[in-house]
mmCIF file of C-alpha atoms in Angstrom:
data_model
loop_
_atom_site.group_PDB
_atom_site.id
_atom_site.type_symbol
_atom_site.label_atom_id
_atom_site.label_comp_id
_atom_site.label_asym_id
_atom_site.label_seq_id
_atom_site.Cartn_x
_atom_site.Cartn_y
_atom_site.Cartn_z
ATOM 1 C CA MET A 299 11.949 39.464 -35.653
ATOM 2 C CA ASP A 300 14.238 37.910 -33.313
ATOM 3 C CA ILE A 301 17.191 39.570 -31.649
ATOM 4 C CA SER A 302 19.758 38.118 -33.507
ATOM 5 C CA THR A 303 18.321 39.396 -36.813
ATOM 6 C CA LYS A 304 17.848 42.888 -35.279
ATOM 7 C CA LEU A 305 21.473 43.116 -33.984
ATOM 8 C CA LYS A 306 22.873 42.341 -37.384
ATOM 9 C CA ASP A 307 20.219 44.584 -39.150
ATOM 10 C CA LYS A 308 21.193 47.319 -36.711
ATOM 11 C CA ARG A 309 24.971 46.781 -37.036
ATOM 12 C CA LYS A 310 24.804 46.988 -40.683
ATOM 13 C CA GLN A 311 22.490 50.072 -40.432
ATOM 14 C CA VAL A 312 24.961 51.969 -38.486
ATOM 15 C CA GLY A 313 27.808 50.676 -40.616
ATOM 16 C CA PHE A 314 29.718 49.013 -38.157
ATOM 17 C CA THR A 315 31.616 45.577 -38.517
ATOM 18 C CA GLN A 316 31.402 42.706 -36.009
ATOM 19 C CA GLU A 317 35.100 43.705 -35.177
ATOM 20 C CA GLN A 318 34.437 47.158 -34.231
ATOM 21 C CA ILE A 319 31.088 46.225 -32.065
ATOM 22 C CA ALA A 320 33.333 43.554 -30.384
ATOM 23 C CA GLN A 321 35.849 46.272 -29.560
ATOM 24 C CA LYS A 322 33.411 48.583 -28.296
ATOM 25 C CA LEU A 323 31.885 45.768 -25.789
ATOM 26 C CA HIS A 324 35.148 44.315 -24.929
ATOM 27 C CA VAL A 325 34.156 40.942 -26.219
ATOM 28 C CA SER A 326 35.449 38.719 -29.043
ATOM 29 C CA ARG A 327 34.243 39.074 -32.885
ATOM 30 C CA GLN A 328 32.995 35.413 -32.534
ATOM 31 C CA THR A 329 30.901 36.389 -29.860
ATOM 32 C CA ILE A 330 29.187 39.089 -31.694
ATOM 33 C CA SER A 331 29.002 36.428 -34.738
ATOM 34 C CA ASN A 332 27.227 34.020 -32.301
ATOM 35 C CA TRP A 333 24.600 36.740 -31.007
ATOM 36 C CA GLU A 334 24.053 37.585 -34.744
ATOM 37 C CA THR A 335 23.278 34.081 -35.845
ATOM 38 C CA GLY A 336 21.265 33.147 -32.755
ATOM 39 C CA LYS A 337 23.817 30.352 -31.246
ATOM 40 C CA SER A 338 23.860 32.414 -28.356
ATOM 41 C CA ILE A 339 22.356 35.795 -26.612
ATOM 42 C CA PRO A 340 24.104 38.714 -25.216
ATOM 43 C CA ASP A 341 23.943 39.443 -21.533
ATOM 44 C CA ILE A 342 21.941 42.144 -19.981
ATOM 45 C CA TYR A 343 25.011 44.653 -19.945
ATOM 46 C CA SER A 344 25.897 43.881 -23.351
ATOM 47 C CA LEU A 345 22.271 44.637 -24.552
ATOM 48 C CA VAL A 346 22.197 47.953 -22.743
ATOM 49 C CA GLU A 347 25.420 48.830 -24.543
ATOM 50 C CA LEU A 348 24.006 47.570 -27.906
ATOM 51 C CA SER A 349 20.812 49.603 -27.229
ATOM 52 C CA ASN A 350 23.269 52.877 -26.741
ATOM 53 C CA ILE A 351 25.460 52.081 -29.717
ATOM 54 C CA TYR A 352 22.517 51.197 -32.232
ATOM 55 C CA ASP A 353 20.561 54.243 -30.873
ATOM 56 C CA ILE A 354 17.507 51.867 -29.777
ATOM 57 C CA SER A 355 15.536 51.371 -27.008
ATOM 58 C CA LEU A 356 16.211 48.308 -24.835
ATOM 59 C CA ASP A 357 12.497 47.916 -25.153
ATOM 60 C CA ASN A 358 12.308 47.747 -28.596
ATOM 61 C CA LEU A 359 15.593 45.673 -29.022
ATOM 62 C CA ILE A 360 14.258 42.403 -26.961
ATOM 63 C CA LYS A 361 10.629 42.907 -26.173
ATOM 64 C CA GLU A 362 9.536 40.717 -29.295
ATOM 65 C CA ASP A 363 11.987 38.261 -28.556
ATOM 66 C CA VAL A 364 10.190 35.708 -25.838
ATOM 67 C CA VAL A 365 12.608 33.048 -26.398
ATOM 68 C CA MET A 366 15.505 35.419 -25.432
ATOM 69 C CA MET A 367 13.364 36.469 -22.323
ATOM 70 C CA LYS A 368 12.812 32.988 -21.128
ATOM 71 C CA GLU A 369 16.509 32.477 -21.775
ATOM 72 C CA LEU A 370 17.651 35.444 -19.737
ATOM 73 C CA LYS A 371 15.373 34.443 -17.049
ATOM 74 C CA LYS A 372 16.747 30.977 -16.739
ATOM 75 C CA GLU A 373 20.455 32.192 -16.877
ATOM 76 C CA ASN A 374 19.630 34.292 -13.868
ATOM 77 C CA GLN A 375 18.132 31.439 -11.887
ATOM 78 C CA GLU A 376 21.117 29.262 -12.919
ATOM 79 C CA LYS A 377 23.530 31.883 -11.788
ATOM 80 C CA LYS A 378 21.747 32.162 -8.330
ATOM 81 C CA ILE A 379 21.758 28.323 -8.069
ATOM 82 C CA LEU A 380 25.695 28.282 -8.778
ATOM 83 C CA ASN A 381 26.376 31.088 -6.230
ATOM 84 C CA SER A 382 24.630 29.357 -3.657
ATOM 85 C CA GLY A 383 26.604 26.361 -4.179
ATOM 86 C CA ILE A 384 29.885 28.239 -4.279
ATOM 87 C CA ILE A 385 28.830 29.983 -0.870
ATOM 88 C CA ILE A 386 27.778 26.845 0.686
ATOM 89 C CA SER A 387 31.005 25.176 -0.440
ATOM 90 C CA GLY A 388 33.139 28.244 0.800
ATOM 91 C CA VAL A 389 31.406 28.078 4.037
ATOM 92 C CA GLY A 390 31.929 24.401 4.506
ATOM 93 C CA ILE A 391 35.875 25.041 3.734
ATOM 94 C CA LEU A 392 35.842 28.007 6.266
ATOM 95 C CA MET A 393 34.368 25.389 9.121
ATOM 96 C CA MET A 394 37.033 22.984 8.581
ATOM 97 C CA LEU A 395 39.602 25.900 8.613
ATOM 98 C CA LEU A 396 38.193 26.741 11.916
ATOM 99 C CA SER A 397 38.119 23.416 13.437
ATOM 100 C CA ILE A 398 42.074 23.524 12.844
ATOM 101 C CA LEU A 399 41.990 26.479 15.388
ATOM 102 C CA ILE A 400 39.710 25.196 17.983
ATOM 103 C CA PRO A 401 41.141 23.184 20.967
ATOM 104 C CA ASN A 402 38.116 21.535 22.244
ATOM 105 C CA ASP A 403 37.936 18.129 20.553
ATOM 106 C CA HIS A 404 34.163 18.052 20.775
ATOM 107 C CA ILE A 405 33.513 21.580 19.130
ATOM 108 C CA GLN A 406 36.468 20.839 16.587
ATOM 109 C CA SER A 407 34.837 17.534 15.243
ATOM 110 C CA PHE A 408 31.588 19.428 15.151
ATOM 111 C CA CYS A 409 33.383 22.162 12.801
ATOM 112 C CA ASN A 410 34.850 19.780 10.937
ATOM 113 C CA GLY A 411 32.001 17.318 10.238
ATOM 114 C CA PHE A 412 29.802 20.304 9.534
ATOM 115 C CA GLY A 413 32.348 21.703 7.120
ATOM 116 C CA VAL A 414 32.624 18.456 5.333
ATOM 117 C CA GLY A 415 28.897 18.251 4.925
ATOM 118 C CA LEU A 416 28.433 21.786 3.533
ATOM 119 C CA LEU A 417 31.407 21.142 1.078
ATOM 120 C CA ILE A 418 29.799 17.982 -0.313
ATOM 121 C CA THR A 419 26.374 19.897 -0.485
ATOM 122 C CA GLY A 420 27.950 22.501 -2.374
ATOM 123 C CA SER A 421 29.720 20.561 -4.742
ATOM 124 C CA THR A 422 26.776 18.525 -5.165
ATOM 125 C CA VAL A 423 24.670 21.588 -6.293
ATOM 126 C CA LEU A 424 27.449 22.832 -8.525
ATOM 127 C CA ILE A 425 27.809 19.305 -10.384
ATOM 128 C CA LEU A 426 24.164 18.957 -10.739
ATOM 129 C CA VAL A 427 23.652 22.355 -12.317
ATOM 130 C CA LYS A 428 26.362 21.802 -14.841
ATOM 131 C CA ILE A 429 24.804 18.098 -15.608
ATOM 132 C CA LEU A 430 21.289 19.633 -16.034
ATOM 133 C CA ARG A 431 22.604 22.426 -18.163
ATOM 134 C CA LYS A 432 24.145 19.836 -20.639
ATOM 135 C CA LEU A 433 21.084 17.709 -20.466
ATOM 136 C CA TYR A 434 18.397 20.492 -21.230
ATOM 137 C CA GLN A 435 20.692 22.381 -23.869
#
């Protein structure tokens, strides 16, 4: 049994509506519907809360759903890459701002050039992740 079916069955078993579960998890009713129809999967924090609400172990809730486990792993890898791109871009911006404060022309040029390079690299990472996400979904 996949997780979407388990979530729907457990919700009905405990007598909650999608709206009630959505309020408990601070998400929209549509999000709950998407989880129960298999259009998306809950994040790990929501899974922990759902296991508490439905009084089922997290292991029992997700263990059989190998597809979901692969999806969670992929999402975590994607988040790490996105965070790296954001950090690289941020450091690039800081280097460019730092170049404004430095009176030495050589160091100023280095910081500015290095900052632009980091900004371009970080932006490229972010754009590539978004493009690849669309291609492989």
